[in-house]
Amino acid sequence: MDRLKVSIGGLELKNPVMTASGTFGYGTEYIDFIDLSRLGGIFVKGTTLEPRDGNNYSRMAETASGMLNAVGLQNKGVTYFVQHIYPEIKQYDTNIIVNVSGSSVDDYVKCSERLVDLERIPAIELNISCPNVKEGGMAFGTSCDSAAKVVKAVRKIYPKTLIVKLSPNVTNIGEIARAVEAEGADSVSLVNTFLGMAIDAEKRSPKLSTITGGLSGPCIKPIALRMVWEVYHAVGIPIIGMGGICNWQDAIEFILAGATAIQVGTYNFIDPAASAKIVDGILDYLDRHHILSIDDLIGNLNID
Ligand SMILES: Cc1cc2nc3c(=O)[nH]c(=O)nc-3n(C[C@H](O)[C@H](O)[C@H](O)COP(=O)(O)O)c2cc1C
């Protein structure tokens, strides 16, 4: 299985397959369906300094080949995570990475500080790309200056692996990736959801209480793949790719576009064991193509 090992900064992954924040709870919810030790890592629910109720219902809408969500970072806050959730999940034989969100730079710093000393949390993922909150969220990830400010401030207090999750709702994602790399990010993960909208024609009303929400699932895959490929050519740090990944073929495509590792998101709702099947599929692909290590595939696209 060493053939599947990859590293992201100081984070060692037994394989490149992980689950995306907000789509896999804390892992605990999935233990009846999948052996968590088969995964490279689990990105837990978006965590904020203070507890948040999230947005009003309705906050989900199904679309062609995807879904819109406007959950709005519902969570019990970092103190609850440290005291009640961490003790429960710390024994899992996989990497647990906390997805950190905030409404101000100070929020991100204070929340991240609370996670530094947790021995079994080797990394955090800064969510500067949530489209579903009124303040902060995506606003931090859509300009180079504000993205750089958050990363610079968190980098000062967070010595472990720092992953920055980028918004696809920008004109030039490579520029934002370069800005966070310059401030010391160890890795970038992309993409978060695309800003979208759904309307009920009979009722003549938006389907989401927030009117707009985040689009995810297979419908976003080609755009996400293009963005990973652009970022691969813009930065030197490892990339974690996601957006509509459902099977091992999708995962291999992201790796060929330049991702060192991938995350499975919305598809967990369809098949909770999908990520373990993707690990098997990647291994089989390496065998069939006589490839010794997954490293040899990263960004290794044949272009004439
Ligand atoms: C219901 C739901 C909740 C999500 N919550 C978060 C979150 O808390 N933090 C975050 O960074 N991304 C969140 N995301 C975005 C996913 O982690 C992922 O970036 C996105 O859905 C694209 O991948 P996918 O198409 O495989 O789902 C959420 C997505 C969904 C569908």
Short mmCIF file of C-alpha atoms and ligand atoms in Angstrom, two decimals:
data_model
loop_
_atom_site.label_atom_id
_atom_site.label_comp_id
_atom_site.label_asym_id
_atom_site.label_seq_id
_atom_site.Cartn_x
_atom_site.Cartn_y
_atom_site.Cartn_z
CA MET A 1 0.00 0.00 0.00
CA ASP A 2 3.06 2.31 0.19
CA ARG A 3 2.50 3.00 -3.48
CA LEU A 4 -0.43 5.19 -2.50
CA LYS A 5 1.39 7.26 0.15
CA VAL A 6 1.54 11.02 -0.40
CA SER A 7 2.46 13.98 1.78
CA ILE A 8 1.00 17.45 2.09
CA GLY A 9 3.40 19.67 4.05
CA GLY A 10 4.05 17.66 7.22
CA LEU A 11 0.90 15.61 6.78
CA GLU A 12 1.52 11.98 5.80
CA LEU A 13 -1.38 10.30 4.02
CA LYS A 14 -1.61 6.51 3.62
CA ASN A 15 -3.49 7.22 0.40
CA PRO A 16 -4.68 10.36 -1.41
CA VAL A 17 -8.41 9.84 -0.78
CA MET A 18 -10.12 11.98 1.85
CA THR A 19 -13.64 13.19 2.59
CA ALA A 20 -14.75 16.82 2.17
CA SER A 21 -15.84 19.12 4.97
CA GLY A 22 -19.58 19.34 5.58
CA THR A 23 -20.33 16.11 3.73
CA PHE A 24 -19.02 13.50 6.16
CA GLY A 25 -19.89 14.90 9.59
CA TYR A 26 -17.14 13.93 12.06
CA GLY A 27 -16.71 10.49 10.51
CA THR A 28 -18.67 8.98 13.40
CA GLU A 29 -21.91 9.20 11.41
CA TYR A 30 -20.38 6.90 8.77
CA ILE A 31 -18.80 4.10 10.79
CA ASP A 32 -21.60 1.64 10.00
CA PHE A 33 -20.94 2.07 6.28
CA ILE A 34 -17.20 2.41 5.83
CA ASP A 35 -13.98 1.44 7.57
CA LEU A 36 -12.54 4.88 8.33
CA SER A 37 -8.99 3.48 8.54
CA ARG A 38 -9.10 2.93 4.77
CA LEU A 39 -9.11 6.70 4.19
CA GLY A 40 -6.19 9.09 3.85
CA GLY A 41 -8.08 11.58 6.00
CA ILE A 42 -11.36 13.11 7.08
CA PHE A 43 -12.04 16.85 6.86
CA VAL A 44 -14.56 17.46 9.62
CA LYS A 45 -17.47 19.90 9.58
CA GLY A 46 -16.78 23.63 9.32
CA THR A 47 -15.83 24.84 12.81
CA THR A 48 -16.10 28.41 14.09
CA LEU A 49 -14.99 30.24 17.24
CA GLU A 50 -18.56 30.58 18.52
CA PRO A 51 -21.49 28.16 17.97
CA ARG A 52 -23.65 28.90 14.90
CA ASP A 53 -27.24 27.92 14.14
CA GLY A 54 -26.78 28.10 10.38
CA ASN A 55 -29.32 29.57 7.97
CA ASN A 56 -33.09 29.22 8.05
CA TYR A 57 -34.72 26.34 6.18
CA SER A 58 -35.03 25.57 3.34
CA ARG A 59 -31.30 25.18 2.84
CA MET A 60 -30.97 22.34 0.33
CA ALA A 61 -32.23 22.04 -3.25
CA GLU A 62 -31.59 19.29 -5.76
CA THR A 63 -30.38 20.32 -9.24
CA ALA A 64 -29.46 18.42 -12.40
CA SER A 65 -26.36 16.37 -11.47
CA GLY A 66 -25.80 18.29 -8.29
CA MET A 67 -27.19 20.06 -5.25
CA LEU A 68 -27.43 23.54 -3.83
CA ASN A 69 -26.83 24.05 -0.13
CA ALA A 70 -27.05 27.01 2.18
CA VAL A 71 -26.31 25.30 5.49
CA GLY A 72 -24.37 28.35 6.70
CA LEU A 73 -21.74 26.70 8.88
CA GLN A 74 -24.05 25.26 11.53
CA ASN A 75 -21.78 23.91 14.28
CA LYS A 76 -21.37 23.94 18.05
CA GLY A 77 -18.18 25.99 18.07
CA VAL A 78 -14.53 25.15 18.68
CA THR A 79 -14.80 24.80 22.49
CA TYR A 80 -17.47 22.11 22.12
CA PHE A 81 -15.33 20.43 19.45
CA VAL A 82 -12.28 20.34 21.72
CA GLN A 83 -14.16 19.14 24.81
CA HIS A 84 -16.72 16.73 23.39
CA ILE A 85 -16.04 15.72 19.80
CA TYR A 86 -12.25 15.44 19.73
CA PRO A 87 -12.07 12.87 22.58
CA GLU A 88 -14.52 10.70 20.63
CA ILE A 89 -12.85 10.86 17.22
CA LYS A 90 -9.18 11.02 18.16
CA GLN A 91 -8.80 7.24 18.14
CA TYR A 92 -9.67 6.89 14.44
CA ASP A 93 -6.82 5.40 12.45
CA THR A 94 -6.80 8.17 9.87
CA ASN A 95 -5.85 11.85 9.68
CA ILE A 96 -8.45 14.18 11.12
CA ILE A 97 -8.30 17.70 9.75
CA VAL A 98 -10.45 20.52 11.07
CA ASN A 99 -12.06 22.94 8.63
CA VAL A 100 -11.89 26.42 10.22
CA SER A 101 -14.19 29.32 9.31
CA GLY A 102 -14.70 32.84 10.60
CA SER A 103 -16.23 36.27 10.12
CA SER A 104 -13.01 38.19 10.86
CA VAL A 105 -9.26 37.57 10.78
CA ASP A 106 -9.35 37.47 14.57
CA ASP A 107 -11.98 34.69 14.48
CA TYR A 108 -9.77 32.53 12.27
CA VAL A 109 -6.74 33.13 14.50
CA LYS A 110 -8.53 32.40 17.79
CA CYS A 111 -10.24 29.30 16.44
CA SER A 112 -6.98 27.94 14.96
CA GLU A 113 -5.10 28.64 18.22
CA ARG A 114 -7.49 26.32 20.05
CA LEU A 115 -6.53 23.47 17.73
CA VAL A 116 -2.73 23.70 17.81
CA ASP A 117 -2.23 21.51 20.88
CA LEU A 118 -4.56 18.70 19.82
CA GLU A 119 -2.09 15.92 19.19
CA ARG A 120 -4.29 13.98 16.76
CA ILE A 121 -5.14 17.00 14.59
CA PRO A 122 -2.09 17.30 12.30
CA ALA A 123 -3.53 20.01 10.06
CA ILE A 124 -6.28 22.57 9.59
CA GLU A 125 -8.06 23.68 6.44
CA LEU A 126 -8.90 27.39 6.41
CA ASN A 127 -12.25 27.84 4.72
CA ILE A 128 -11.96 31.27 3.12
CA SER A 129 -14.53 30.28 0.53
CA CYS A 130 -17.92 29.60 2.17
CA PRO A 131 -20.61 31.19 -0.02
CA ASN A 132 -23.35 30.71 2.59
CA VAL A 133 -22.60 33.20 5.36
CA LYS A 134 -23.37 36.92 5.46
CA GLU A 135 -20.08 38.10 6.92
CA GLY A 136 -16.61 36.85 6.06
CA GLY A 137 -16.65 33.41 4.46
CA MET A 138 -16.20 33.69 0.73
CA ALA A 139 -15.31 37.39 0.97
CA PHE A 140 -11.87 36.40 2.31
CA GLY A 141 -11.18 34.10 -0.60
CA THR A 142 -12.17 36.37 -3.47
CA SER A 143 -9.39 38.96 -3.23
CA CYS A 144 -5.66 38.33 -3.03
CA ASP A 145 -5.25 40.92 -0.27
CA SER A 146 -7.85 39.55 2.12
CA ALA A 147 -6.85 35.93 1.45
CA ALA A 148 -3.23 36.83 2.17
CA LYS A 149 -4.18 38.68 5.40
CA VAL A 150 -5.99 35.68 6.91
CA VAL A 151 -3.23 33.25 5.99
CA LYS A 152 -0.48 35.54 7.27
CA ALA A 153 -2.23 35.96 10.63
CA VAL A 154 -2.97 32.25 11.10
CA ARG A 155 0.48 31.18 9.90
CA LYS A 156 2.03 33.15 12.79
CA ILE A 157 0.27 31.03 15.41
CA TYR A 158 -0.26 27.69 13.62
CA PRO A 159 2.99 25.72 13.11
CA LYS A 160 1.38 22.49 11.83
CA THR A 161 0.19 21.84 8.27
CA LEU A 162 -1.90 24.75 6.99
CA ILE A 163 -4.22 24.06 4.07
CA VAL A 164 -6.19 26.93 2.52
CA LYS A 165 -9.49 26.15 0.80
CA LEU A 166 -10.07 28.34 -2.23
CA SER A 167 -13.26 29.75 -3.69
CA PRO A 168 -14.04 29.01 -7.32
CA ASN A 169 -16.14 32.21 -7.47
CA VAL A 170 -13.23 34.26 -8.81
CA THR A 171 -11.85 35.29 -12.19
CA ASN A 172 -8.29 34.11 -11.61
CA ILE A 173 -7.93 31.33 -9.04
CA GLY A 174 -4.19 30.98 -9.76
CA GLU A 175 -3.59 34.51 -8.45
CA ILE A 176 -5.33 33.77 -5.14
CA ALA A 177 -3.39 30.51 -4.81
CA ARG A 178 -0.12 32.39 -5.34
CA ALA A 179 -1.10 34.99 -2.73
CA VAL A 180 -1.71 32.36 -0.02
CA GLU A 181 1.40 30.39 -0.98
CA ALA A 182 3.44 33.58 -0.51
CA GLU A 183 2.13 33.89 3.07
CA GLY A 184 3.21 30.38 3.98
CA ALA A 185 0.28 28.08 3.20
CA ASP A 186 1.51 24.48 2.98
CA SER A 187 -1.21 23.47 0.54
CA VAL A 188 -4.33 24.72 -1.22
CA SER A 189 -7.55 22.75 -1.50
CA LEU A 190 -10.08 23.49 -4.23
CA VAL A 191 -12.85 23.90 -5.03
CA ASN A 192 -15.49 24.97 -2.57
CA THR A 193 -19.02 25.30 -3.97
CA PHE A 194 -20.03 27.58 -6.83
CA LEU A 195 -22.54 30.32 -6.12
CA GLY A 196 -25.86 29.24 -7.67
CA MET A 197 -29.62 29.63 -7.45
CA ALA A 198 -32.79 27.58 -7.92
CA ILE A 199 -36.35 28.83 -8.43
CA ASP A 200 -39.68 27.10 -7.91
CA ALA A 201 -41.61 28.23 -11.00
CA GLU A 202 -45.05 27.32 -9.57
CA LYS A 203 -44.49 29.29 -6.39
CA ARG A 204 -42.40 31.91 -8.18
CA SER A 205 -39.98 31.84 -5.26
CA PRO A 206 -36.37 30.90 -4.67
CA LYS A 207 -35.92 27.34 -3.39
CA LEU A 208 -33.38 28.42 -0.73
CA SER A 209 -34.14 30.77 2.17
CA THR A 210 -30.90 32.58 1.35
CA ILE A 211 -31.94 32.91 -2.34
CA THR A 212 -28.48 31.87 -3.52
CA GLY A 213 -26.39 28.93 -2.29
CA GLY A 214 -23.43 26.69 -3.07
CA LEU A 215 -23.57 24.29 -6.02
CA SER A 216 -21.73 20.96 -5.71
CA GLY A 217 -21.73 17.47 -7.23
CA PRO A 218 -20.91 15.99 -10.67
CA CYS A 219 -22.16 19.11 -12.51
CA ILE A 220 -19.17 21.15 -11.24
CA LYS A 221 -16.47 18.57 -12.03
CA PRO A 222 -15.21 19.91 -15.38
CA ILE A 223 -14.83 23.44 -13.96
CA ALA A 224 -13.16 22.19 -10.79
CA LEU A 225 -10.76 20.08 -12.85
CA ARG A 226 -9.83 23.09 -15.00
CA MET A 227 -9.17 25.14 -11.86
CA VAL A 228 -6.92 22.45 -10.34
CA TRP A 229 -4.96 22.37 -13.58
CA GLU A 230 -4.60 26.19 -13.55
CA VAL A 231 -3.49 26.25 -9.92
CA TYR A 232 -1.01 23.41 -10.59
CA HIS A 233 0.69 25.73 -13.07
CA ALA A 234 0.55 28.71 -10.69
CA VAL A 235 2.04 27.35 -7.43
CA GLY A 236 4.65 24.91 -6.12
CA ILE A 237 2.76 23.69 -3.03
CA PRO A 238 0.65 20.50 -3.15
CA ILE A 239 -2.97 20.75 -4.24
CA ILE A 240 -5.95 18.88 -2.81
CA GLY A 241 -8.57 18.63 -5.56
CA MET A 242 -12.31 18.21 -5.25
CA GLY A 243 -15.56 18.99 -6.99
CA GLY A 244 -17.97 16.30 -8.16
CA ILE A 245 -15.70 13.30 -7.56
CA CYS A 246 -17.82 10.11 -7.58
CA ASN A 247 -15.48 7.30 -8.58
CA TRP A 248 -11.83 6.33 -9.13
CA GLN A 249 -11.84 7.64 -12.72
CA ASP A 250 -12.76 11.11 -11.45
CA ALA A 251 -10.05 10.88 -8.79
CA ILE A 252 -7.39 9.90 -11.34
CA GLU A 253 -8.44 12.81 -13.57
CA PHE A 254 -7.87 15.26 -10.69
CA ILE A 255 -4.48 13.71 -9.94
CA LEU A 256 -3.46 13.97 -13.61
CA ALA A 257 -4.57 17.62 -13.57
CA GLY A 258 -2.11 18.21 -10.71
CA ALA A 259 -3.77 17.22 -7.43
CA THR A 260 -1.60 15.38 -4.89
CA ALA A 261 -4.71 14.24 -3.04
CA ILE A 262 -8.47 14.49 -3.47
CA GLN A 263 -11.62 14.88 -1.38
CA VAL A 264 -15.00 13.24 -1.98
CA GLY A 265 -17.93 15.51 -1.05
CA THR A 266 -21.54 15.37 -2.22
CA TYR A 267 -21.18 11.78 -3.45
CA ASN A 268 -20.91 10.60 0.18
CA PHE A 269 -24.66 11.27 0.37
CA ILE A 270 -25.26 8.84 -2.52
CA ASP A 271 -22.77 6.14 -1.51
CA PRO A 272 -21.26 6.48 1.98
CA ALA A 273 -18.59 3.89 1.09
CA ALA A 274 -17.55 5.65 -2.15
CA SER A 275 -14.17 6.84 -0.85
CA ALA A 276 -13.00 3.32 0.10
CA LYS A 277 -14.05 2.08 -3.36
CA ILE A 278 -12.03 4.92 -4.90
CA VAL A 279 -8.92 3.76 -2.98
CA ASP A 280 -9.37 0.25 -4.47
CA GLY A 281 -9.94 1.68 -7.94
CA ILE A 282 -6.79 3.80 -7.84
CA LEU A 283 -4.69 0.83 -6.74
CA ASP A 284 -6.11 -1.29 -9.55
CA TYR A 285 -5.37 1.52 -12.04
CA LEU A 286 -1.72 1.65 -10.88
CA ASP A 287 -1.46 -2.13 -11.34
CA ARG A 288 -2.99 -2.12 -14.82
CA HIS A 289 -0.75 0.74 -15.97
CA HIS A 290 2.38 -0.68 -14.25
CA ILE A 291 2.87 2.52 -12.26
CA LEU A 292 4.97 2.06 -9.13
CA SER A 293 3.86 5.09 -7.17
CA ILE A 294 0.96 7.52 -7.21
CA ASP A 295 3.57 10.32 -7.20
CA ASP A 296 4.35 9.45 -10.82
CA LEU A 297 0.82 10.37 -11.83
CA ILE A 298 0.53 13.82 -10.25
CA GLY A 299 0.21 16.41 -13.06
CA ASN A 300 1.48 13.80 -15.51
CA LEU A 301 -0.87 14.71 -18.32
CA ASN A 302 0.10 13.89 -21.92
CA ILE A 303 -0.25 17.08 -23.91
CA ASP A 304 0.99 17.06 -27.53
C1 LIG B 1 -24.01 20.15 2.58
C2 LIG B 1 -22.63 20.69 2.36
C3 LIG B 1 -21.95 21.32 3.41
C4 LIG B 1 -20.67 21.83 3.23
N1 LIG B 1 -20.01 22.42 4.28
C5 LIG B 1 -18.74 22.87 4.11
C6 LIG B 1 -18.01 23.42 5.21
O1 LIG B 1 -18.48 23.49 6.35
N2 LIG B 1 -16.75 23.89 4.97
C7 LIG B 1 -16.18 23.82 3.72
O2 LIG B 1 -15.03 24.25 3.53
N3 LIG B 1 -16.83 23.28 2.67
C8 LIG B 1 -18.09 22.81 2.83
N4 LIG B 1 -18.76 22.25 1.77
C9 LIG B 1 -18.09 22.17 0.45
C10 LIG B 1 -17.47 20.79 0.21
O3 LIG B 1 -16.51 20.49 1.20
C11 LIG B 1 -16.82 20.71 -1.20
O4 LIG B 1 -15.82 21.71 -1.28
C12 LIG B 1 -17.81 20.97 -2.32
O5 LIG B 1 -19.08 20.41 -2.03
C13 LIG B 1 -17.33 20.46 -3.68
O6 LIG B 1 -17.11 19.07 -3.68
P1 LIG B 1 -18.24 17.99 -4.14
O7 LIG B 1 -18.77 18.45 -5.46
O8 LIG B 1 -17.53 16.68 -4.19
O9 LIG B 1 -19.30 18.03 -3.09
C14 LIG B 1 -20.05 21.74 1.93
C15 LIG B 1 -20.73 21.10 0.89
C16 LIG B 1 -21.99 20.57 1.08
C17 LIG B 1 -22.69 19.89 -0.07
#
